[in-house]
Amino acid sequence: QVQLVESGGGLVQPGGSLRLSCAASGSAFGISVMGWYRQAPGNQRELVATITRAGTPAYADSVKGRFSISRDNAKNTVYLQMSSLKPEDTAVYYCKVTAILRDYWGQGTQVTVSS
């Protein structure tokens, strides 16, 4: 089992920045891909960004150039640096990791972009 604890969400004005963190514990030694997803009210959960164990990132088109994903394998932690935030980025952000062919989800952290 892998447990995930997310932090860093909150309220920010348009154009602002936030950094999300997700720390994995438990059977975290087998983690391969780590990523962030988001779900806005009335919408399906969508991919934001992923990163392989080797550090190769991938981004949704809607966040390219504004968001940056990174990870610290020694700490089993993944980060999402969000800049130039827009109201349409408002959502609950979820961390997901894949460990030994099984997916684990965090509890979610709210990000609200509003003036």
Coordinates of N, CA and C in Angstrom, one line a residue:
Q1 N 0.8 -1.2 0.0 CA 0.0 0.0 0.0 C 0.9 1.3 0.0
V2 N 0.4 2.3 -0.7 CA 1.0 3.6 -0.7 C 0.1 4.6 -0.2
Q3 N 0.5 5.5 0.7 CA -0.3 6.6 1.2 C 0.2 7.9 0.6
L4 N -0.7 8.8 0.2 CA -0.3 10.0 -0.4 C -0.9 11.2 0.4
V5 N 0.0 12.2 0.7 CA -0.5 13.4 1.4 C -0.1 14.6 0.6
E6 N -1.2 15.3 0.2 CA -1.0 16.5 -0.7 C -1.1 17.7 0.2
S7 N -0.4 18.8 -0.3 CA -0.5 20.1 0.4 C -0.2 21.2 -0.6
G8 N -0.5 22.4 -0.2 CA -0.1 23.6 -1.1 C -1.3 24.2 -1.8
G9 N -2.5 23.7 -1.7 CA -3.6 24.4 -2.4 C -4.0 25.6 -1.6
G10 N -5.0 26.4 -2.3 CA -5.4 27.6 -1.6 C -6.1 28.5 -2.6
L11 N -6.3 29.7 -2.2 CA -6.9 30.8 -3.0 C -5.8 31.7 -3.5
V12 N -5.8 32.0 -4.8 CA -4.8 32.9 -5.4 C -5.5 33.7 -6.4
Q13 N -5.0 34.9 -6.6 CA -5.5 35.8 -7.7 C -5.0 35.4 -9.0
P14 N -5.8 35.7 -10.1 CA -5.3 35.5 -11.4 C -4.0 36.0 -11.7
G15 N -3.1 35.2 -12.3 CA -1.8 35.6 -12.6 C -0.8 35.2 -11.5
G16 N -1.3 34.7 -10.4 CA -0.5 34.3 -9.3 C 0.1 32.9 -9.4
S17 N 0.8 32.5 -8.4 CA 1.4 31.2 -8.4 C 1.1 30.4 -7.2
L18 N 1.2 29.1 -7.3 CA 1.1 28.2 -6.2 C 2.0 27.0 -6.5
R19 N 2.4 26.3 -5.4 CA 3.2 25.1 -5.5 C 2.5 24.0 -4.7
L20 N 2.1 22.9 -5.4 CA 1.6 21.7 -4.8 C 2.6 20.7 -4.5
S21 N 2.5 20.0 -3.4 CA 3.4 18.9 -3.0 C 2.6 17.6 -2.8
C22 N 3.1 16.5 -3.0 CA 2.5 15.2 -2.7 C 3.6 14.3 -2.3
A23 N 3.5 13.8 -1.0 CA 4.5 12.9 -0.5 C 3.9 11.5 -0.3
A24 N 4.6 10.6 -0.8 CA 4.2 9.2 -0.7 C 4.9 8.4 0.4
S25 N 4.2 7.6 1.1 CA 4.8 6.7 2.1 C 4.2 5.3 2.0
G26 N 4.7 4.5 2.8 CA 4.3 3.1 2.8 C 5.2 2.3 1.8
S27 N 4.6 1.5 0.9 CA 5.4 0.7 -0.1 C 5.7 1.6 -1.3
A28 N 6.5 2.7 -1.0 CA 6.8 3.7 -2.0 C 8.0 3.3 -2.9
F29 N 8.7 2.2 -2.6 CA 9.9 1.9 -3.3 C 9.7 1.6 -4.7
G30 N 8.4 1.1 -5.0 CA 8.2 0.7 -6.4 C 7.5 1.7 -7.3
I31 N 7.5 3.0 -6.9 CA 6.8 4.0 -7.6 C 7.5 4.3 -8.9
S32 N 6.7 4.3 -10.0 CA 7.3 4.7 -11.3 C 6.8 6.1 -11.7
V33 N 5.6 6.1 -12.3 CA 5.1 7.4 -12.7 C 4.4 8.1 -11.6
M34 N 4.6 9.4 -11.5 CA 3.9 10.3 -10.6 C 3.2 11.4 -11.4
G35 N 2.0 11.8 -10.9 CA 1.4 12.9 -11.7 C 0.3 13.6 -11.0
W36 N -0.2 14.6 -11.6 CA -1.3 15.5 -11.1 C -2.5 15.5 -12.0
Y37 N -3.6 15.4 -11.5 CA -4.9 15.5 -12.2 C -5.7 16.5 -11.5
R38 N -6.8 17.0 -12.2 CA -7.7 18.0 -11.6 C -9.1 17.7 -12.0
Q39 N -10.0 18.2 -11.2 CA -11.4 18.0 -11.4 C -12.2 19.3 -11.0
A40 N -12.8 19.9 -12.0 CA -13.6 21.1 -11.7 C -15.0 20.7 -11.5
P41 N -15.8 21.4 -10.8 CA -17.3 21.1 -10.6 C -18.0 20.9 -12.0
G42 N -18.6 19.7 -12.1 CA -19.4 19.4 -13.3 C -18.5 18.8 -14.4
N43 N -17.2 18.7 -14.2 CA -16.3 18.2 -15.2 C -15.7 16.9 -14.8
Q44 N -15.2 16.1 -15.8 CA -14.5 14.9 -15.5 C -13.1 15.2 -15.0
R45 N -12.5 14.3 -14.3 CA -11.1 14.5 -13.9 C -10.2 14.4 -15.1
E46 N -9.3 15.3 -15.2 CA -8.4 15.4 -16.3 C -6.9 15.4 -15.9
L47 N -6.1 14.9 -16.8 CA -4.7 14.9 -16.6 C -4.1 16.4 -16.7
V48 N -3.2 16.7 -15.7 CA -2.5 17.9 -15.8 C -1.1 17.7 -16.2
A49 N -0.4 16.9 -15.5 CA 1.0 16.6 -15.8 C 1.5 15.3 -15.2
T50 N 2.4 14.6 -15.8 CA 3.0 13.4 -15.3 C 4.5 13.5 -15.4
I51 N 5.2 12.7 -14.6 CA 6.7 12.7 -14.7 C 7.1 11.2 -14.4
T52 N 8.0 10.7 -15.2 CA 8.6 9.4 -15.0 C 9.6 9.4 -13.9
R53 N 10.0 8.2 -13.5 CA 11.1 8.1 -12.4 C 12.4 8.7 -12.9
A54 N 12.6 8.7 -14.2 CA 13.8 9.3 -14.8 C 13.7 10.8 -14.9
G55 N 12.5 11.4 -14.7 CA 12.4 12.8 -14.7 C 11.8 13.4 -16.0
T56 N 11.3 12.5 -16.9 CA 10.7 13.0 -18.1 C 9.3 13.5 -17.9
P57 N 9.0 14.8 -18.1 CA 7.6 15.3 -17.9 C 6.7 15.2 -19.1
A58 N 5.5 15.3 -18.9 CA 4.5 15.5 -19.9 C 3.4 16.4 -19.4
Y59 N 2.8 17.2 -20.2 CA 1.8 18.2 -19.8 C 0.6 18.2 -20.7
A60 N -0.5 18.6 -20.1 CA -1.7 18.9 -20.9 C -1.5 20.2 -21.6
D61 N -2.1 20.3 -22.8 CA -1.9 21.5 -23.6 C -2.3 22.8 -22.8
S62 N -3.3 22.6 -22.0 CA -3.9 23.8 -21.3 C -2.9 24.4 -20.3
V63 N -1.9 23.6 -19.9 CA -1.0 24.1 -18.8 C 0.4 24.3 -19.3
K64 N 0.7 23.9 -20.5 CA 2.1 24.0 -21.0 C 2.6 25.4 -21.0
G65 N 3.8 25.6 -20.5 CA 4.4 26.9 -20.4 C 4.1 27.6 -19.1
R66 N 3.1 27.1 -18.4 CA 2.7 27.8 -17.1 C 2.9 26.9 -15.9
F67 N 2.8 25.6 -16.0 CA 3.0 24.6 -14.9 C 4.3 23.9 -15.2
S68 N 4.9 23.5 -14.0 CA 6.1 22.7 -14.1 C 6.0 21.6 -13.1
I69 N 6.2 20.3 -13.5 CA 6.2 19.2 -12.6 C 7.6 18.7 -12.3
S70 N 7.9 18.3 -11.1 CA 9.2 17.8 -10.7 C 9.0 16.8 -9.6
R71 N 10.1 16.0 -9.3 CA 10.0 15.0 -8.3 C 11.3 14.9 -7.6
D72 N 11.2 14.4 -6.4 CA 12.4 14.1 -5.6 C 12.3 12.6 -5.2
N73 N 13.0 11.8 -5.9 CA 12.9 10.3 -5.7 C 13.3 9.9 -4.3
A74 N 14.3 10.6 -3.7 CA 14.8 10.3 -2.4 C 13.7 10.5 -1.3
K75 N 12.8 11.5 -1.6 CA 11.8 11.8 -0.7 C 10.4 11.3 -1.1
N76 N 10.4 10.6 -2.3 CA 9.1 10.1 -2.8 C 8.1 11.2 -2.9
T77 N 8.5 12.3 -3.4 CA 7.6 13.5 -3.4 C 7.6 14.0 -4.8
V78 N 6.4 14.4 -5.2 CA 6.2 15.1 -6.5 C 5.6 16.5 -6.3
Y79 N 6.1 17.4 -7.1 CA 5.7 18.8 -7.0 C 5.0 19.3 -8.3
L80 N 4.1 20.3 -8.1 CA 3.6 21.0 -9.3 C 3.7 22.5 -9.0
Q81 N 4.5 23.1 -9.7 CA 4.7 24.6 -9.7 C 3.7 25.2 -10.7
M82 N 2.8 26.0 -10.2 CA 1.8 26.6 -11.1 C 2.0 28.1 -11.1
S83 N 2.1 28.6 -12.3 CA 2.3 30.0 -12.5 C 1.3 30.6 -13.5
S84 N 1.2 31.9 -13.5 CA 0.2 32.5 -14.4 C -1.2 31.9 -14.4
L85 N -1.6 31.7 -13.1 CA -2.9 30.9 -12.9 C -4.0 31.7 -13.5
K86 N -5.0 31.0 -14.0 CA -6.2 31.5 -14.6 C -7.4 31.0 -13.8
P87 N -8.6 31.7 -13.9 CA -9.8 31.2 -13.2 C -10.1 29.8 -13.6
E88 N -9.9 29.5 -14.9 CA -10.2 28.1 -15.4 C -9.3 27.1 -14.8
D89 N -8.3 27.4 -14.1 CA -7.5 26.4 -13.4 C -8.1 26.0 -12.0
T90 N -9.2 26.7 -11.6 CA -9.8 26.3 -10.4 C -10.4 24.9 -10.4
A91 N -10.0 24.1 -9.5 CA -10.4 22.7 -9.4 C -9.8 22.1 -8.1
V92 N -10.2 20.9 -7.9 CA -9.5 20.0 -6.9 C -8.4 19.3 -7.6
Y93 N -7.2 19.4 -7.1 CA -6.1 18.8 -7.7 C -5.7 17.5 -7.0
Y94 N -5.5 16.4 -7.7 CA -5.2 15.1 -7.1 C -3.9 14.6 -7.6
C95 N -3.2 14.1 -6.7 CA -1.9 13.4 -7.0 C -2.2 11.9 -7.3
K96 N -1.5 11.4 -8.2 CA -1.6 10.0 -8.5 C -0.2 9.4 -8.8
V97 N 0.0 8.2 -8.1 CA 1.3 7.5 -8.4 C 1.0 6.1 -8.8
T98 N 1.8 5.6 -9.6 CA 1.8 4.2 -10.0 C 2.9 3.4 -9.4
A99 N 2.6 2.4 -8.6 CA 3.6 1.6 -8.0 C 3.2 0.1 -8.2
I100 N 4.2 -0.6 -8.8 CA 4.0 -2.0 -9.1 C 2.7 -2.3 -9.8
L101 N 2.5 -1.5 -10.8 CA 1.3 -1.7 -11.7 C 0.0 -1.4 -11.1
R102 N 0.0 -0.7 -9.9 CA -1.2 -0.3 -9.3 C -1.2 1.2 -9.1
D103 N -2.4 1.9 -9.3 CA -2.5 3.3 -9.1 C -3.0 3.7 -7.7
Y104 N -2.5 4.7 -7.2 CA -2.9 5.3 -5.9 C -3.2 6.7 -6.0
W105 N -4.3 7.2 -5.4 CA -4.7 8.6 -5.5 C -4.6 9.3 -4.1
G106 N -4.3 10.6 -4.2 CA -4.4 11.4 -3.0 C -5.8 11.8 -2.7
Q107 N -6.0 12.5 -1.6 CA -7.3 13.0 -1.2 C -7.8 14.2 -1.9
G108 N -6.8 14.9 -2.6 CA -7.2 16.1 -3.3 C -6.9 17.4 -2.5
T109 N -6.6 18.4 -3.2 CA -6.4 19.7 -2.6 C -7.0 20.8 -3.5
Q110 N -7.8 21.7 -2.9 CA -8.5 22.7 -3.6 C -7.6 23.8 -4.0
V111 N -7.7 24.2 -5.3 CA -7.0 25.4 -5.9 C -8.1 26.3 -6.4
T112 N -8.2 27.5 -5.9 CA -9.2 28.5 -6.4 C -8.5 29.7 -6.9
V113 N -8.7 30.0 -8.1 CA -8.1 31.2 -8.8 C -9.2 32.3 -9.0
S114 N -9.2 33.3 -8.2 CA -10.2 34.3 -8.2 C -9.7 35.6 -7.6
S115 N -10.3 36.7 -8.2 CA -10.0 38.0 -7.7 C -11.0 38.4 -6.6

